Short mmCIF file of C-alpha atoms and ligand atoms in Angstrom, two decimals:
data_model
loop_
_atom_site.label_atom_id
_atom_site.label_comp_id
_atom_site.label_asym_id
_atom_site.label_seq_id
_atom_site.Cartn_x
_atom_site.Cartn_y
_atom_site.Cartn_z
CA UNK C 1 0.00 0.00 0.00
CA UNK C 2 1.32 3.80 -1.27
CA UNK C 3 2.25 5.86 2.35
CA UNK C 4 3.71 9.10 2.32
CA UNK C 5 6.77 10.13 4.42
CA UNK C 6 7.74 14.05 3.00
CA UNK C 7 3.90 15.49 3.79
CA UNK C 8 3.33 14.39 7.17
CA UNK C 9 5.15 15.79 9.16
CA UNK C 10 6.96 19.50 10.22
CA UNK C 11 6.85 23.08 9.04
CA UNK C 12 4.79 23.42 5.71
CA UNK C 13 7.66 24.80 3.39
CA UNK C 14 7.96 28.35 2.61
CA UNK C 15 5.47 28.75 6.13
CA UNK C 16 5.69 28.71 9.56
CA UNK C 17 2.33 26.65 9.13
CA UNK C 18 2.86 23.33 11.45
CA UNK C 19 1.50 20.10 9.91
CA UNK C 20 -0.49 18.49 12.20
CA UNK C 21 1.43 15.39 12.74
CA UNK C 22 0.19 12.20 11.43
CA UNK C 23 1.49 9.14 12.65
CA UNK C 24 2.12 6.28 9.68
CA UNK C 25 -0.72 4.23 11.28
CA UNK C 26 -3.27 6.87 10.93
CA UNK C 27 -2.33 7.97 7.29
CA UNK C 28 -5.20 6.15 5.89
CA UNK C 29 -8.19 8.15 5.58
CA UNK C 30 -10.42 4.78 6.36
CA UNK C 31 -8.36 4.55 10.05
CA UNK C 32 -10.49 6.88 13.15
CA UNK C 33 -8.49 9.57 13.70
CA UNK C 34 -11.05 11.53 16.08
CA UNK C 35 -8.17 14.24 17.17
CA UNK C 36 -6.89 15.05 14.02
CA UNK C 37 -7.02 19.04 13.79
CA UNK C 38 -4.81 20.43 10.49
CA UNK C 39 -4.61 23.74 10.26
CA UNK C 40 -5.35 25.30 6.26
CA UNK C 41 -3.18 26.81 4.59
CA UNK C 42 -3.28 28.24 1.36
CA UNK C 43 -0.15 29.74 0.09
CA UNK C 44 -0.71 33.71 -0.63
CA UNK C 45 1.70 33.89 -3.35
CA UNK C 46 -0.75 31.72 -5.44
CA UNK C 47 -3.61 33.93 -5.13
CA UNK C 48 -5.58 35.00 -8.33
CA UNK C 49 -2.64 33.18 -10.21
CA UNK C 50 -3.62 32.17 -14.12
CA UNK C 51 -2.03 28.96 -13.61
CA UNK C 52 -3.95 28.89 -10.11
CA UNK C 53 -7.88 27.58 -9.40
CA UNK C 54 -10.25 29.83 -7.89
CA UNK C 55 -10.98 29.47 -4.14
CA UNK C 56 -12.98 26.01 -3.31
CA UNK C 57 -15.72 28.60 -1.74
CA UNK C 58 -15.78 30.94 -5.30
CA UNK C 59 -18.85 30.07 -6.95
CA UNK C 60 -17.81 30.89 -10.43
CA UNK C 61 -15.74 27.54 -9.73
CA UNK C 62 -17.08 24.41 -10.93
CA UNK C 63 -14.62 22.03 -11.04
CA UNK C 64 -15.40 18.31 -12.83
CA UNK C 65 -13.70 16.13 -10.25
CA UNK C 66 -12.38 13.17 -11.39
CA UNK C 67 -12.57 14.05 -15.11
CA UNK C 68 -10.73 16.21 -18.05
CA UNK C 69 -12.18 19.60 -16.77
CA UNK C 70 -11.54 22.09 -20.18
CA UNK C 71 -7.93 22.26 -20.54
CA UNK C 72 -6.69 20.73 -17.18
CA UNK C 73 -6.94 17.24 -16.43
CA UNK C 74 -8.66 16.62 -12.50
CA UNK C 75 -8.52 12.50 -13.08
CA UNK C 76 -6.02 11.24 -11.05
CA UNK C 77 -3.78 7.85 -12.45
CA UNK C 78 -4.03 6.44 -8.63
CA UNK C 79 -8.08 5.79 -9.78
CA UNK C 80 -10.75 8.13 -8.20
CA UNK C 81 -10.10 10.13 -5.41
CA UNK C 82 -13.14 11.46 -2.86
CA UNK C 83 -14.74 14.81 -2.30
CA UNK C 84 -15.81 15.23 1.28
CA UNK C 85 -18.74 16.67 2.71
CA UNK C 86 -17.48 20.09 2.48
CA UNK C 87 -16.54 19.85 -1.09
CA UNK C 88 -12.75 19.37 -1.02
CA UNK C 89 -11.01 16.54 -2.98
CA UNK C 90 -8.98 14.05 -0.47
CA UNK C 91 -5.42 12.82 -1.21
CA UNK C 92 -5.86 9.39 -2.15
CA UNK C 93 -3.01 8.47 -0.28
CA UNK C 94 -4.25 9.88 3.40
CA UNK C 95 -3.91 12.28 5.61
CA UNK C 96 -0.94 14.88 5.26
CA UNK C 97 -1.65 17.16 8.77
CA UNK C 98 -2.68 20.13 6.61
CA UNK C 99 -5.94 21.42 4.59
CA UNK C 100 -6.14 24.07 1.54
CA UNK C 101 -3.66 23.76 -1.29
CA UNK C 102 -0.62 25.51 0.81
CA UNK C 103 1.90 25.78 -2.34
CA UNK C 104 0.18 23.97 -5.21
CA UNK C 105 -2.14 25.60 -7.74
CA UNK C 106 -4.68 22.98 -8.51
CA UNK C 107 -7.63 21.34 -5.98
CA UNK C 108 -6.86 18.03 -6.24
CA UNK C 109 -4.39 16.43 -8.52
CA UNK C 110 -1.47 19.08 -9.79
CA UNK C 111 0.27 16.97 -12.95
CA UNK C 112 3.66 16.97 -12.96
CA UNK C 113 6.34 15.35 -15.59
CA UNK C 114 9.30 14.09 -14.81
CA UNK C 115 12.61 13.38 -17.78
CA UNK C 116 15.03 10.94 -16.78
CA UNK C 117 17.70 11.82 -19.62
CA UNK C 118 20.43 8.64 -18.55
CA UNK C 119 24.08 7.92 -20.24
CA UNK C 120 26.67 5.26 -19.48
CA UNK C 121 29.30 6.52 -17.30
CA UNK C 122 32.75 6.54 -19.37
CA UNK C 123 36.78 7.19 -18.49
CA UNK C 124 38.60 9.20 -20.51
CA UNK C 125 39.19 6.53 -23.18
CA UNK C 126 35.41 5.91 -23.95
CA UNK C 127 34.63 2.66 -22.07
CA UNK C 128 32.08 2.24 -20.23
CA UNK C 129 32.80 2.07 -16.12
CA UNK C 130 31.78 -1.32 -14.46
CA UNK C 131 31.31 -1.32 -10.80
CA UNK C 132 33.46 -3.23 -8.91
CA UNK C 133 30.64 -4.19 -6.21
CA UNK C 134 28.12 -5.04 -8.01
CA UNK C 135 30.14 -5.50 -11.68
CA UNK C 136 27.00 -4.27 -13.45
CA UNK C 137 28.04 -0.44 -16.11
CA UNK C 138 27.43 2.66 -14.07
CA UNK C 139 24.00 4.85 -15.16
CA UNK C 140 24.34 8.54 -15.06
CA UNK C 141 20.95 11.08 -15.07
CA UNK C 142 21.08 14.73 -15.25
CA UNK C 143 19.99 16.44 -11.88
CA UNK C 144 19.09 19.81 -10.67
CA UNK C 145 19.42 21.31 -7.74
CA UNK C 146 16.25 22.74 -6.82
CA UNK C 147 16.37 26.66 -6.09
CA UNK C 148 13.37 26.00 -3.59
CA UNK C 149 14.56 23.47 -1.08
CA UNK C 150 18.26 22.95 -2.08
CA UNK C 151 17.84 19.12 -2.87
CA UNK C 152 19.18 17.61 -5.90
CA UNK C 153 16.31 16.21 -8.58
CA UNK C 154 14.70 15.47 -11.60
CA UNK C 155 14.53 18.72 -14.01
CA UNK C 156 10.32 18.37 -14.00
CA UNK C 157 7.68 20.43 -13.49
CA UNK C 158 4.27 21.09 -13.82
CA UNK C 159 1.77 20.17 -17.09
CA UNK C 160 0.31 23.76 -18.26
CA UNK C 161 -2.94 23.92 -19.10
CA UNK C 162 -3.97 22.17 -22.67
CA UNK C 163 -0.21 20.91 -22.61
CA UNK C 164 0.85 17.53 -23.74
CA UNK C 165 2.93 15.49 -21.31
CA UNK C 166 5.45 14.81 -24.10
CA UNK C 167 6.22 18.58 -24.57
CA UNK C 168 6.08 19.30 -20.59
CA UNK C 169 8.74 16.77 -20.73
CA UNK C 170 10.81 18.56 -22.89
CA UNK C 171 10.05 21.69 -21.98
CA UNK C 172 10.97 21.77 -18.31
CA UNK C 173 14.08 19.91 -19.40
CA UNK C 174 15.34 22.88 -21.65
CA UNK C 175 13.85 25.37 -18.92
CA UNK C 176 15.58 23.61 -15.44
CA UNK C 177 18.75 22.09 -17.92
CA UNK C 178 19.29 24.11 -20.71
CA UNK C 179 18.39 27.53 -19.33
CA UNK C 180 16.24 28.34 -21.94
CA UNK C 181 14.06 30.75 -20.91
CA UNK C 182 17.25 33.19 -20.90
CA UNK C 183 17.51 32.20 -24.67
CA UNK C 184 16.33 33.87 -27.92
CA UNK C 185 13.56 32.56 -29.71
CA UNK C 186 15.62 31.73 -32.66
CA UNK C 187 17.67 29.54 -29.93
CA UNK C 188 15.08 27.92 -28.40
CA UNK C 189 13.72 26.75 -31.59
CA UNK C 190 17.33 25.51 -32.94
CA UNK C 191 17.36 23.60 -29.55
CA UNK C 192 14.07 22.32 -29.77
CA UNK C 193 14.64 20.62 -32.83
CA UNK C 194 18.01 19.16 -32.12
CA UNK C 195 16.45 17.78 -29.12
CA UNK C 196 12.81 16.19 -31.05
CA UNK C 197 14.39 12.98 -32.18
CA UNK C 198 16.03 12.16 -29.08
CA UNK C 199 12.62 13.18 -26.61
CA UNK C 200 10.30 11.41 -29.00
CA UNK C 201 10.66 7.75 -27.70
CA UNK C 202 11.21 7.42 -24.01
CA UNK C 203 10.31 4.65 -21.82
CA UNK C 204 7.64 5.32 -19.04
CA UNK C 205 9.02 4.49 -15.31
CA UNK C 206 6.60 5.23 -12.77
CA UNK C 207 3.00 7.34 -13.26
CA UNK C 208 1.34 8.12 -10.00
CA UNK C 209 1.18 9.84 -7.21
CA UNK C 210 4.39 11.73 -5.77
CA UNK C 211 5.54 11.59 -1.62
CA UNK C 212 6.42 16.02 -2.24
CA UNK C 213 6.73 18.05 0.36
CA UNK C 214 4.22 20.80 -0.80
CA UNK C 215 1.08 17.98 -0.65
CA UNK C 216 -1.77 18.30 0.83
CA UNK C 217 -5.17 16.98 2.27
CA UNK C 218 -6.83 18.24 -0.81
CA UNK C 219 -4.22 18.81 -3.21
CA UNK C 220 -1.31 16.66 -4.34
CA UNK C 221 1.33 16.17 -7.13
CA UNK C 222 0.94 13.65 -9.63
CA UNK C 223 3.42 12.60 -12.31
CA UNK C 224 4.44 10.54 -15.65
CA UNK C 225 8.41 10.09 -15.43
CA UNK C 226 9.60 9.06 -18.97
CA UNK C 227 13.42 7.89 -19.29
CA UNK C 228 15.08 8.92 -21.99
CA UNK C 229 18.52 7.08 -22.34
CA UNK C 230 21.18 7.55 -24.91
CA UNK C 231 23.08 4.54 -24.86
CA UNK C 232 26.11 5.92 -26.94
CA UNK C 233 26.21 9.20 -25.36
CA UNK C 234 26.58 10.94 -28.93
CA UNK C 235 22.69 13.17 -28.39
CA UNK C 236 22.63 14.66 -25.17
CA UNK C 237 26.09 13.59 -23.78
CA UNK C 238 27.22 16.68 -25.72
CA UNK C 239 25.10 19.14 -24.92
CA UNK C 240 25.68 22.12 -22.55
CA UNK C 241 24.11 22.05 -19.19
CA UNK C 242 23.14 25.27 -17.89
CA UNK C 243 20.80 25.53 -15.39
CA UNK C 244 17.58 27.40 -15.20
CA UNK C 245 14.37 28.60 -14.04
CA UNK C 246 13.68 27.22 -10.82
CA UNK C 247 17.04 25.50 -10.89
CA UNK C 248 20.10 26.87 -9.51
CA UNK C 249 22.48 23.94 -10.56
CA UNK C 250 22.75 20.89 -13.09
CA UNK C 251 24.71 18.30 -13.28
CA UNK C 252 25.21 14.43 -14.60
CA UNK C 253 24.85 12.56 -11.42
CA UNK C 254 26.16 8.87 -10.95
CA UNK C 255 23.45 6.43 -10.14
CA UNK C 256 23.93 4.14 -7.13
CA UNK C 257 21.92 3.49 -3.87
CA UNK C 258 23.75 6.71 -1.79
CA UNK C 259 21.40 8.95 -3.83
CA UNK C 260 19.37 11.13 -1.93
CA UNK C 261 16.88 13.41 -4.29
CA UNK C 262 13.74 14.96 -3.54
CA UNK C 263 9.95 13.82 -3.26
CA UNK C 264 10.11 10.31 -4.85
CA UNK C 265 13.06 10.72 -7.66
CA UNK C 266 15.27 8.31 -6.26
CA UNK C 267 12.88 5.50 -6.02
CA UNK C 268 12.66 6.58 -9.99
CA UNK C 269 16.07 6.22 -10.54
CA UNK C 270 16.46 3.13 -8.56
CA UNK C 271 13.42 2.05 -11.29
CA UNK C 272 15.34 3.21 -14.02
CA UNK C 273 18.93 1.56 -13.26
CA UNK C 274 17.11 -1.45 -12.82
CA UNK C 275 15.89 -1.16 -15.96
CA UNK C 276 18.88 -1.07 -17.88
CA UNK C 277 20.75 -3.87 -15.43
CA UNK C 278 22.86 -0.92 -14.30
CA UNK C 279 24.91 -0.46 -10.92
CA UNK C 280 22.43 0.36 -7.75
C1 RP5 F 301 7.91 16.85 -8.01
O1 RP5 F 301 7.54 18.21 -8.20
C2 RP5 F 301 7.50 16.23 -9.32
O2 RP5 F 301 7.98 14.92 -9.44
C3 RP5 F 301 8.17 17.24 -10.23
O3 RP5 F 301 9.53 16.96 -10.34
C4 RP5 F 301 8.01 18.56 -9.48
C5 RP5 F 301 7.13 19.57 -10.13
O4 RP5 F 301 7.14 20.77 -9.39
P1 RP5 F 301 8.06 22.01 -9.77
O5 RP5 F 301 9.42 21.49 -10.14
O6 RP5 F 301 7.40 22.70 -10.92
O7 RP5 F 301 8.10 22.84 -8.52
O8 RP5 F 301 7.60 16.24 -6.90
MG1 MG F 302 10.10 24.18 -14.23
MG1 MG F 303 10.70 22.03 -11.71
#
């Protein structure tokens, strides 16, 4: 059974909004919890934001739960989630010690898309490096370093509305990795294309619901990670990191178990590495 560990505990980031603490046992929503008293908390920052929902209480807002709603998607890939008495969706995985949408825009499910771009790891004559423990070829990703909470992690980010995930995907990798926002649009489109062939056939590792730090009772990331590999390092191996946006560093990362990332990335990378019969 899915549990959370980053959203249950603690200071609400970018707050000094406590999290009513949840112990594991009483995470499920179907467990009595008859003392349970989160606070709400609705970040002001996303206020009357475009890429924000209206107040639960506005009526103008009539959100189709569970269902494409216009250009933003409400359906959730864990299966349907519930709307309690008072109206507001419930995290399908449990409780979280907090109500309102603290730093996430959407009611409900906020998709997210996560690239895994992965090379082999090479020395300085071109061969692949085999680990001595575990004598499998060592996997390397490209990781941020997230601007927000300092932790390293996968260069993703959130599906706008109308968006494909297959674009998000590439976007937020030439945003977070390749700095383009900073670029011309002449740039950006020369970098779009050289990067087409290479994001057009990835291989899905996890869809579902992610253990972030920013979730909520009634709101909560979702995501489709897609790995992306180039197994002779000749597409993306030469590129230029830079980072950007709402990264502050990038870098190829060697895969093994010491990884710590944010939310649930490692537990994608661990996915991924397995996937290729690479060192963990
Ligand atoms: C994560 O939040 C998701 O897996 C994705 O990487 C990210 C999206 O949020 P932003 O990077 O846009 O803040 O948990
Ligand atoms: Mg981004
Ligand atoms: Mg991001």
């Amino acid at each position: 059974k899915m549990i959370h560990q980053n959203c249950r505990q603690g200071v609400y980031p970018r707050s000094s909004v406590n999290r009513f603490e949840v112990p594991e046992d009483k995470v499920p929503w179907s467990k009595e919890f008859p003392d349970y008293n989160p606070a709400s908390y609705s970040a002001p920052t996303i206020q009357g934001q475009p890429w924000a929902d209206p107040d639960i209480s506005d009526p103008q807002f009539t959100p189709k739960w569970n269902d494409v709603d216009g250009n933003v998607s409400r359906k959730s890939h864990t299966g349907e989630y519930a709307i309690n008495d008072k109206g507001f969706p419930l995290n399908p995985v449990g409780r979280t010690g907090i109500i309102g949408r603290g730093l996430l825009g959407r009611w409900g499910p906020n998709h997210a898309a996560d690239p895994i771009v992965t090379r082999w790891k090479r020395n300085g004559t071109g061969a692949v490096e085999i680990s001595r423990v575990t004598e499998n070829p060592i996997l390397q990703f490209i990781a941020v370093q997230r601007k927000d909470s300092g932790d390293w992690a996968l260069p993703g980010g959130m599906v706008d509305p109308g968006e494909v995930v297959t674009s998000t995907l590439r976007r937020e990798f030439m945003e977070e990795a390749m700095n383009s926002l900073e670029k011309d649009e002449a740039q950006v489109e020369e970098l779009k294309e050289s990067l087409a062939e290479f994001f057009k056939k990835g291989d899905e590792v996890f869809k579902g619901y992610v253990d972030d730090p920013r979730n909520t009772d009634n709101a909560w990331i979702e995501t489709v990670a897609l790995n992306f590999h180039d197994e002779n390092g000749s597409i993306v191996g030469k590129l230029e990191l830079s980072a950007g946006d709402d990264a502050a560093n990038v870098c190829w990362t060697d895969v093994n178990k010491e990884l710590e990332l944010y939310a649930s990335h490692r537990d994608f990378i661990k996915r991924t590495a397995q996937m290729h019969n690479a060192h963990w």
